[in-house]
Amino acid sequence: MPLRLLRFALSRRHPEPRMFTERDKLGKTYDVVIIGGGGHGLAAAYYLAKNHGITNVCVLEKNYLGGGNTGRNTTIVRSNYLTPEGVAFYDRSLKLFEDLSQDFDLNLFYSTRGHFTLAHTDSAMRTMRWRAEVNKHLGIESEVVGRDFIKRMVPEMDLECSGHSPIQGALYHKPGAVARHDAVAWGYGRGADMRGVEIFQKTEVTGIDVENGKVKGVGTSRGYISTRKVLCAVAGSTPRITKMVGIRTPIVIQPLQACVTEPIKPWLDTIIVSGSLHVYVSQSDRGELVMGASVDPYEIHSTRSTLDFTEGLCAHMLDMFPFLSNTKVNRQWAGMADMTPDFAPIMGKTPIEGFYIDAGWGTWGFKATPVSGETMSHTVANDVDHELIHTFRLSRFKELDLTGEKGAASVGH
Ligand code: FAD
Ligand code: PYC
């Protein structure tokens, strides 16, 4: 063990600064209460303080910071979406991501890798062309590439996929990246804390007080808080919180599973997604293959893992990469994905005055952490939806004006 680490472990002074202040006493009143200490809740707190000077804010987290989907995701960041509104929104997030390590003075291990969405069918090729055109029109680096290009970039791949589902081409998105997910939550948490935001872990919201259609306060496992503004950023727990204020959304909760292999020699420096084979993979800096698939095909509010998932995923991985047949899966886990019918989030004001929603992040919300924080803080501070999130308003479902991002979801669902 290095001497420095040993000295640190034995020291009573803990000379390294803590990420954020542990507080034991909840205040009686706050200007804004944020429910959920995942990346989104913490990013909103950070930008409320940094961009709007609103610091009388608390973030309430029922478990520990980043322990929800933020710490369970496979960290893919990209902006190759299908709708012009989606592309503009996620592109803003990528721009924020690029400067975030410097902004936080914390290394997020943001690593641009390039991102392939493989097409195995004519209809998938059509969707890739459509996405490439929308992307290019908005200045995003995406292009349809053929088999030769894929073979050159990933020579280890069997383009015939063991004869099951030959690859015809792909959408190649050069800015596709990965980042250290917990560090994103910690960076936002530390930045918010440094600016005066109070963060409480092990503090559960148990009720929301609404009078005459307006938010009055929040009940928690540590007592009551008076407030006129509440931001709900709880991903897989959204239906429980919206029920507290009597709002209905079309969100359903489906588990999304992932797994990693033992570390192996580096061979994959890009991100590969196959919609048809329902599998995606990247290689971490430690050498593990980080892999995932579609959501489980049923609604259940649970983070249990299944053997079904691992078997299905490994079979499809071997279709593409037969040489991995002796590689061991080390760990698997699941998160609760808050899925919407159009694969787009639900953001902004709601029919309850002072109750704001940041949800419907399903399988796609990690990459949106910075932009959701930026736009939701604007929305809460000014009580007006930020222009970038108009397309994601809750009322779109009643208006039958859906956003239509299914074709840009990571894997087929
Ligand atoms: P969370 O991180 O889940 O935070 C919500 C927090 O609210 C939780 O910590 C929870 O404990 C807390 N909470 C809930 N109820 C209460 C309460 N009553 N009181 C107080 N606190 C409460 N997205 C991508 O862009 N790229 C990917 O590669 C990707 N891969 C994924 C892989 C997997 C396996 C999973 C599960 C998701 C993936 N996602 C991905 C989606 C992404 O992880 C989520 O959309 C995103 O992390 C949501 O962040 P959040 O802050 O909204 O939610
Ligand atoms: O949104 O890119 C994505 C993604 C990949 C895996 C899960 N979500």
Coordinates of C-alpha atoms and ligand atoms in Angstrom, one line a residue:
M1 CA 0.0 0.0 0.0
P2 CA 1.4 3.5 -0.8
L3 CA 2.7 5.3 2.3
R4 CA 0.5 8.3 1.5
L5 CA -2.6 6.2 1.5
L6 CA -1.7 4.5 4.7
R7 CA -1.0 7.9 6.4
F8 CA -4.4 9.2 5.2
A9 CA -6.2 6.1 6.5
L10 CA -4.6 6.3 10.0
S11 CA -4.9 10.1 10.3
R12 CA -7.7 11.4 12.5
R13 CA -7.7 14.8 10.7
H14 CA -8.8 13.5 7.3
P15 CA -6.7 16.1 5.6
E16 CA -8.5 15.8 2.2
P17 CA -11.6 18.0 1.9
R18 CA -14.9 16.3 1.9
M19 CA -17.0 16.4 -1.3
F20 CA -19.8 18.3 0.5
T21 CA -20.9 19.3 4.0
E22 CA -22.8 16.7 5.9
R23 CA -25.6 18.6 7.7
D24 CA -27.8 17.1 10.4
K25 CA -30.4 19.9 10.9
L26 CA -33.0 20.5 8.2
G27 CA -34.0 24.1 7.8
K28 CA -37.6 25.2 8.3
T29 CA -38.0 27.0 5.1
Y30 CA -36.2 27.1 1.7
D31 CA -36.8 29.0 -1.5
V32 CA -36.5 25.8 -3.5
V33 CA -36.6 22.1 -2.4
I34 CA -35.2 19.6 -4.9
I35 CA -36.3 16.0 -4.5
G36 CA -33.6 13.6 -5.7
G37 CA -29.8 13.7 -5.2
G38 CA -29.0 12.2 -8.6
G39 CA -27.1 14.0 -11.3
H40 CA -30.2 15.9 -12.4
G41 CA -31.3 17.2 -9.0
L42 CA -27.7 18.2 -8.1
A43 CA -27.1 19.9 -11.5
A44 CA -30.3 21.9 -11.1
A45 CA -29.1 23.0 -7.6
Y46 CA -25.7 23.9 -8.9
Y47 CA -27.0 26.1 -11.7
L48 CA -29.7 27.7 -9.5
A49 CA -26.8 28.9 -7.3
K50 CA -24.3 29.6 -10.1
N51 CA -26.4 31.1 -12.8
H52 CA -29.3 32.6 -10.8
G53 CA -27.8 33.4 -7.4
I54 CA -30.5 31.3 -5.7
T55 CA -28.8 29.5 -2.8
N56 CA -31.5 29.0 -0.2
V57 CA -32.0 25.6 -1.7
C58 CA -31.9 22.1 -0.3
V59 CA -31.5 18.8 -2.1
L60 CA -33.2 15.8 -0.4
E61 CA -31.9 12.3 -1.2
K62 CA -33.5 9.3 0.4
N63 CA -30.4 7.1 0.0
Y64 CA -27.0 8.4 -1.0
L65 CA -25.9 10.8 -3.7
G66 CA -25.7 9.3 -7.1
G67 CA -27.1 5.9 -5.9
G68 CA -30.0 5.9 -8.3
N69 CA -29.7 5.6 -12.1
T70 CA -26.9 8.2 -12.1
G71 CA -24.5 5.6 -10.5
R72 CA -26.0 2.7 -12.5
N73 CA -25.7 3.9 -16.1
T74 CA -23.3 3.0 -18.8
T75 CA -22.2 6.6 -19.3
I76 CA -22.8 7.1 -23.0
V77 CA -22.9 10.7 -24.1
R78 CA -24.1 11.6 -27.6
S79 CA -26.3 14.1 -29.5
N80 CA -27.2 12.0 -32.6
Y81 CA -30.9 12.3 -32.0
L82 CA -33.8 12.2 -34.4
T83 CA -35.9 15.4 -33.9
P84 CA -34.4 18.8 -34.4
E85 CA -35.5 19.8 -30.8
G86 CA -33.8 16.7 -29.4
V87 CA -30.6 17.3 -31.3
A88 CA -30.4 20.9 -30.1
F89 CA -31.0 19.9 -26.5
Y90 CA -28.5 17.1 -26.3
D91 CA -25.9 19.1 -28.3
R92 CA -26.1 21.8 -25.6
S93 CA -25.4 19.1 -23.0
L94 CA -22.3 17.8 -24.9
K95 CA -21.0 21.4 -25.0
L96 CA -21.4 21.7 -21.3
F97 CA -19.9 18.3 -20.7
E98 CA -16.7 19.2 -22.6
D99 CA -15.9 22.0 -20.1
L100 CA -17.2 20.4 -17.0
S101 CA -14.0 18.9 -15.6
Q102 CA -12.4 22.4 -15.7
D103 CA -15.6 24.0 -14.3
F104 CA -15.6 21.6 -11.3
D105 CA -11.8 21.3 -11.0
L106 CA -12.5 17.5 -10.9
N107 CA -11.5 15.0 -13.5
L108 CA -14.7 13.5 -15.0
F109 CA -12.6 11.2 -17.3
Y110 CA -14.7 12.6 -20.2
S111 CA -13.4 10.6 -23.2
T112 CA -14.5 11.1 -26.8
R113 CA -14.7 7.7 -28.4
G114 CA -16.9 7.9 -31.5
H115 CA -20.2 6.1 -31.5
F116 CA -21.6 3.5 -34.0
T117 CA -25.3 2.6 -34.2
L118 CA -25.2 -0.5 -36.4
A119 CA -27.9 -1.1 -39.0
H120 CA -28.7 -4.7 -39.8
T121 CA -31.9 -4.1 -41.9
D122 CA -33.1 -1.9 -44.7
S123 CA -35.4 -0.1 -42.4
A124 CA -32.6 0.5 -39.8
M125 CA -30.5 2.0 -42.7
R126 CA -33.4 4.3 -43.5
T127 CA -33.6 5.6 -39.9
M128 CA -29.8 6.1 -39.8
R129 CA -29.9 8.2 -43.0
W130 CA -32.7 10.2 -41.6
R131 CA -30.8 10.8 -38.3
A132 CA -27.6 11.7 -40.3
E133 CA -29.5 14.3 -42.3
V134 CA -31.1 15.9 -39.3
N135 CA -27.8 15.9 -37.4
K136 CA -25.8 17.3 -40.2
H137 CA -28.4 20.0 -40.9
L138 CA -27.9 21.1 -37.3
G139 CA -24.1 21.0 -37.4
I140 CA -23.7 17.7 -35.6
E141 CA -21.0 15.3 -36.8
S142 CA -22.9 12.2 -37.8
E143 CA -22.7 10.2 -41.1
V144 CA -23.8 7.0 -42.5
V145 CA -20.9 4.7 -43.1
G146 CA -20.5 1.4 -44.9
R147 CA -19.1 -2.0 -43.9
D148 CA -15.5 -1.1 -45.0
F149 CA -15.4 1.8 -42.6
I150 CA -16.7 -0.3 -39.7
K151 CA -14.2 -3.1 -40.5
R152 CA -11.4 -0.6 -40.5
M153 CA -12.4 1.0 -37.2
V154 CA -13.3 -2.3 -35.4
P155 CA -11.4 -5.1 -37.1
E156 CA -12.4 -7.5 -34.3
M157 CA -16.1 -7.4 -35.3
D158 CA -17.7 -10.2 -37.3
L159 CA -19.8 -8.2 -39.7
E160 CA -21.9 -11.2 -40.6
C161 CA -22.9 -11.6 -36.9
S162 CA -22.4 -15.4 -37.2
G163 CA -24.8 -15.3 -40.2
H164 CA -27.8 -14.3 -38.0
S165 CA -28.0 -10.6 -38.8
P166 CA -25.4 -9.3 -41.2
I167 CA -24.5 -5.6 -40.7
Q168 CA -25.3 -3.3 -43.7
G169 CA -23.9 -0.1 -42.4
A170 CA -24.0 2.3 -39.4
L171 CA -24.6 5.8 -38.2
Y172 CA -21.2 7.0 -37.0
H173 CA -21.2 9.9 -34.6
K174 CA -17.7 11.1 -33.9
P175 CA -18.4 13.2 -30.7
G176 CA -19.9 10.1 -28.9
A177 CA -18.2 9.9 -25.5
V178 CA -18.2 8.3 -22.1
A179 CA -17.6 9.9 -18.7
R180 CA -17.2 8.9 -15.0
H181 CA -20.9 8.9 -13.8
D182 CA -20.4 9.2 -10.0
A183 CA -17.9 12.0 -10.6
V184 CA -20.6 14.0 -12.4
A185 CA -22.9 13.7 -9.4
W186 CA -20.1 14.6 -7.0
G187 CA -18.9 17.5 -9.0
Y188 CA -22.4 19.0 -9.2
G189 CA -22.9 18.2 -5.5
R190 CA -19.6 19.8 -4.4
G191 CA -20.1 22.9 -6.6
A192 CA -23.7 23.4 -5.2
D193 CA -22.5 22.9 -1.6
M194 CA -19.6 25.4 -2.1
R195 CA -22.2 28.0 -3.2
G196 CA -24.4 27.5 -0.1
V197 CA -26.9 24.8 -1.2
E198 CA -27.7 22.3 1.6
I199 CA -27.6 18.6 0.7
F200 CA -29.3 16.0 2.9
Q201 CA -28.7 12.3 2.3
K202 CA -30.9 9.6 4.0
T203 CA -33.8 12.1 3.9
E204 CA -37.0 10.9 2.2
V205 CA -39.8 13.1 0.9
T206 CA -43.0 11.5 2.2
G207 CA -45.6 14.1 1.2
I208 CA -46.2 17.4 -0.6
D209 CA -48.5 20.0 0.8
V210 CA -50.6 21.6 -1.9
E211 CA -53.3 24.3 -1.2
N212 CA -55.5 25.8 -3.8
G213 CA -53.4 24.4 -6.6
K214 CA -50.1 25.8 -5.1
V215 CA -47.2 24.2 -3.4
K216 CA -46.9 25.1 0.3
G217 CA -44.4 22.6 1.8
V218 CA -42.9 19.2 1.8
G219 CA -43.1 16.4 4.4
T220 CA -39.9 14.5 5.0
S221 CA -38.5 11.7 7.1
R222 CA -36.8 14.5 9.1
G223 CA -39.7 16.9 9.5
Y224 CA -41.7 19.5 7.6
I225 CA -40.3 22.2 5.3
S226 CA -42.1 25.3 4.1
T227 CA -41.5 26.2 0.5
R228 CA -43.2 27.5 -2.6
K229 CA -41.1 25.7 -5.2
V230 CA -40.4 22.0 -5.5
L231 CA -38.4 20.3 -8.2
C232 CA -39.0 16.6 -8.7
A233 CA -35.9 14.9 -10.1
V234 CA -36.4 11.3 -9.0
A235 CA -36.3 9.2 -12.2
G236 CA -37.6 5.7 -11.4
S237 CA -39.6 7.0 -8.4
T238 CA -41.5 9.7 -10.3
P239 CA -45.0 8.1 -10.2
R240 CA -44.8 8.0 -6.3
I241 CA -44.0 11.8 -6.1
T242 CA -46.5 12.9 -8.8
K243 CA -49.2 11.0 -7.0
M244 CA -48.5 13.2 -3.9
V245 CA -49.6 16.3 -5.9
G246 CA -52.3 14.5 -7.9
I247 CA -50.6 14.7 -11.3
R248 CA -50.7 11.9 -13.8
T249 CA -48.0 11.3 -16.4
P250 CA -47.7 8.4 -18.9
I251 CA -44.5 7.2 -17.3
V252 CA -44.0 3.5 -16.7
I253 CA -41.1 2.1 -14.7
Q254 CA -39.2 -0.7 -16.4
P255 CA -35.9 -2.2 -15.2
L256 CA -32.8 -1.5 -17.3
Q257 CA -30.0 -3.9 -16.7
A258 CA -26.2 -3.7 -17.4
C259 CA -23.1 -5.7 -16.7
V260 CA -19.3 -5.6 -16.9
T261 CA -16.8 -8.2 -17.7
E262 CA -13.5 -8.9 -16.0
P263 CA -10.8 -6.4 -17.2
I264 CA -9.2 -7.5 -20.5
K265 CA -6.5 -6.0 -22.7
P266 CA -7.7 -2.8 -24.4
W267 CA -9.0 -3.5 -27.9
L268 CA -12.2 -1.4 -28.2
D269 CA -11.8 2.3 -28.3
T270 CA -15.2 3.2 -29.7
I271 CA -18.8 2.7 -28.6
I272 CA -20.9 0.1 -30.4
V273 CA -24.7 -0.1 -30.4
S274 CA -26.8 -2.6 -32.2
G275 CA -30.5 -1.9 -32.2
S276 CA -31.4 -5.1 -33.9
L277 CA -29.3 -7.3 -31.6
H278 CA -30.4 -5.3 -28.6
V279 CA -26.9 -4.9 -27.2
Y280 CA -24.3 -2.1 -26.7
V281 CA -20.7 -2.1 -25.5
S282 CA -17.8 0.1 -24.7
Q283 CA -14.5 -0.6 -22.9
S284 CA -13.7 1.2 -19.7
D285 CA -10.3 2.6 -18.9
R286 CA -9.8 -0.3 -16.5
G287 CA -10.4 -2.7 -19.4
E288 CA -13.9 -4.0 -18.5
L289 CA -16.4 -4.3 -21.2
V290 CA -19.4 -2.3 -20.1
M291 CA -22.5 -3.8 -21.7
G292 CA -26.2 -3.4 -21.8
A293 CA -29.4 -4.2 -23.6
S294 CA -33.0 -3.0 -23.8
V295 CA -35.3 -2.5 -20.9
D296 CA -37.0 -5.6 -19.4
P297 CA -40.3 -6.1 -21.1
Y298 CA -42.5 -5.5 -18.1
E299 CA -43.3 -2.8 -15.5
I300 CA -41.8 -3.5 -12.1
H301 CA -40.4 -1.1 -9.5
S302 CA -37.3 -3.1 -8.7
T303 CA -33.6 -3.2 -9.2
R304 CA -33.1 -7.0 -9.3
S305 CA -30.9 -8.6 -11.9
T306 CA -31.9 -11.6 -14.0
L307 CA -30.0 -14.5 -15.6
D308 CA -32.3 -14.1 -18.6
F309 CA -30.7 -10.7 -19.3
T310 CA -27.1 -11.9 -19.1
E311 CA -27.8 -15.0 -21.3
G312 CA -29.5 -12.9 -24.0
L313 CA -26.9 -10.2 -23.9
C314 CA -23.9 -12.6 -24.0
A315 CA -25.4 -14.5 -26.9
H316 CA -25.7 -11.4 -29.0
M317 CA -22.3 -10.1 -28.0
L318 CA -20.9 -13.4 -29.2
D319 CA -22.7 -13.0 -32.5
M320 CA -20.6 -9.8 -33.1
F321 CA -17.4 -10.8 -31.2
P322 CA -17.0 -14.5 -31.1
F323 CA -13.5 -14.2 -29.7
L324 CA -14.9 -13.1 -26.3
S325 CA -16.4 -16.6 -25.6
N326 CA -14.0 -17.2 -22.6
T327 CA -14.4 -13.7 -21.1
K328 CA -16.2 -13.7 -17.8
V329 CA -19.0 -11.4 -16.7
N330 CA -18.0 -10.0 -13.3
R331 CA -20.9 -7.9 -12.2
Q332 CA -24.5 -7.1 -13.2
W333 CA -27.0 -4.6 -11.9
A334 CA -30.2 -2.8 -12.8
G335 CA -31.8 0.7 -12.5
M336 CA -35.4 1.7 -12.7
A337 CA -36.0 3.5 -16.0
D338 CA -38.9 6.0 -16.1
M339 CA -40.0 5.4 -19.7
T340 CA -42.3 7.6 -21.8
P341 CA -44.2 6.7 -24.9
D342 CA -42.2 8.9 -27.2
F343 CA -38.7 8.3 -25.6
A344 CA -38.4 11.9 -24.7
P345 CA -38.3 13.4 -21.2
I346 CA -41.0 15.3 -19.3
M347 CA -39.7 18.7 -18.2
G348 CA -40.9 22.0 -16.9
K349 CA -43.9 23.6 -15.2
T350 CA -46.9 21.5 -14.3
P351 CA -50.6 22.3 -13.5
I352 CA -49.6 22.7 -9.8
E353 CA -48.1 26.1 -9.2
G354 CA -44.6 25.8 -7.8
F355 CA -44.3 22.1 -8.7
Y356 CA -41.7 21.5 -11.5
I357 CA -40.9 18.1 -13.1
D358 CA -37.7 16.7 -14.5
A359 CA -38.5 13.1 -15.4
G360 CA -39.0 10.6 -18.2
W361 CA -35.3 10.0 -18.5
G362 CA -35.7 6.4 -19.1
T363 CA -32.6 4.9 -20.7
W364 CA -31.2 8.2 -22.0
G365 CA -30.8 10.8 -19.2
F366 CA -27.2 10.6 -18.1
K367 CA -26.0 12.5 -21.2
A368 CA -28.6 15.2 -20.4
T369 CA -27.5 15.9 -16.9
P370 CA -25.8 19.2 -17.6
V371 CA -28.4 20.6 -19.9
S372 CA -31.3 19.5 -17.7
G373 CA -29.7 21.2 -14.7
E374 CA -29.2 24.4 -16.8
T375 CA -32.7 24.5 -18.3
M376 CA -34.6 23.4 -15.1
S377 CA -32.8 25.9 -13.0
H378 CA -33.8 28.6 -15.5
T379 CA -37.4 27.3 -15.4
V380 CA -37.6 27.2 -11.6
A381 CA -35.9 30.6 -11.1
N382 CA -38.1 32.4 -13.6
D383 CA -41.2 30.3 -13.4
V384 CA -41.1 30.1 -17.2
D385 CA -40.1 27.0 -19.2
H386 CA -36.7 27.4 -20.9
E387 CA -37.1 27.5 -24.7
L388 CA -35.0 24.3 -25.1
I389 CA -37.5 22.2 -23.1
H390 CA -40.8 23.4 -24.6
T391 CA -41.0 20.3 -26.7
F392 CA -40.7 18.2 -23.5
R393 CA -43.7 19.8 -21.7
L394 CA -46.1 17.5 -19.9
S395 CA -49.1 18.8 -21.7
R396 CA -47.8 17.4 -25.1
F397 CA -49.5 14.1 -24.3
K398 CA -52.9 15.7 -23.9
E399 CA -52.3 17.8 -27.0
L400 CA -51.2 14.7 -29.0
D401 CA -48.0 16.5 -29.9
L402 CA -45.5 13.8 -29.1
T403 CA -41.7 14.3 -29.6
G404 CA -40.9 11.0 -31.3
E405 CA -37.3 10.0 -30.3
K406 CA -37.9 6.2 -30.4
G407 CA -35.7 5.9 -33.5
A408 CA -32.8 7.5 -31.5
A409 CA -33.0 5.3 -28.4
S410 CA -29.8 3.4 -27.7
V411 CA -31.1 -0.1 -28.5
G412 CA -34.5 -1.2 -29.8
H413 CA -37.2 -1.3 -27.1
Ligands
FAD1 P1 -31.4 9.3 -10.4 O1 -29.9 9.2 -10.5 O2 -32.1 8.0 -10.3 O3 -31.7 10.1 -9.1 C1 -32.9 10.2 -8.5 C2 -32.8 10.1 -7.0 O4 -34.0 10.4 -6.4 C3 -32.3 8.8 -6.5 O5 -31.0 8.9 -5.9 C4 -33.4 8.4 -5.5 O6 -32.9 7.7 -4.4 C5 -34.0 9.7 -5.1 N1 -35.4 9.6 -4.6 C6 -36.4 8.9 -5.1 N2 -37.5 9.1 -4.3 C7 -37.1 10.0 -3.4 C8 -37.8 10.5 -2.3 N3 -39.1 10.2 -2.0 N4 -37.2 11.4 -1.5 C9 -35.9 11.7 -1.7 N5 -35.2 11.2 -2.7 C10 -35.8 10.3 -3.5 N6 -28.4 7.4 -20.0 C11 -27.5 7.9 -20.9 O7 -27.6 9.0 -21.3 N7 -26.5 7.1 -21.3 C12 -26.3 5.8 -20.9 O8 -25.4 5.1 -21.3 C13 -27.3 5.3 -20.0 N8 -27.2 4.0 -19.6 C14 -28.0 3.5 -18.6 C15 -27.8 2.2 -18.2 C16 -28.6 1.8 -17.1 C17 -28.4 0.4 -16.6 C18 -29.6 2.6 -16.5 C19 -30.4 2.1 -15.4 C20 -29.8 3.9 -17.0 C21 -29.0 4.4 -18.1 N9 -29.1 5.7 -18.6 C22 -28.3 6.2 -19.5 C23 -30.2 6.6 -18.0 C24 -29.7 7.5 -16.9 O9 -28.9 6.7 -16.0 C25 -30.8 8.2 -16.2 O10 -31.7 8.7 -17.1 C26 -30.2 9.3 -15.4 O11 -29.1 8.9 -14.6 C27 -31.3 9.9 -14.5 O12 -30.7 10.8 -13.5 P2 -31.6 11.4 -12.4 O13 -30.7 12.3 -11.6 O14 -32.8 12.0 -13.0 O15 -32.1 10.1 -11.5
PYC2 O1 -28.8 6.9 -24.4 O2 -27.0 6.4 -25.5 C1 -27.9 6.1 -24.7 C2 -27.8 4.8 -24.0 C3 -26.9 3.9 -24.1 C4 -27.2 2.9 -23.3 C5 -28.3 3.3 -22.5 N1 -28.6 4.5 -23.0

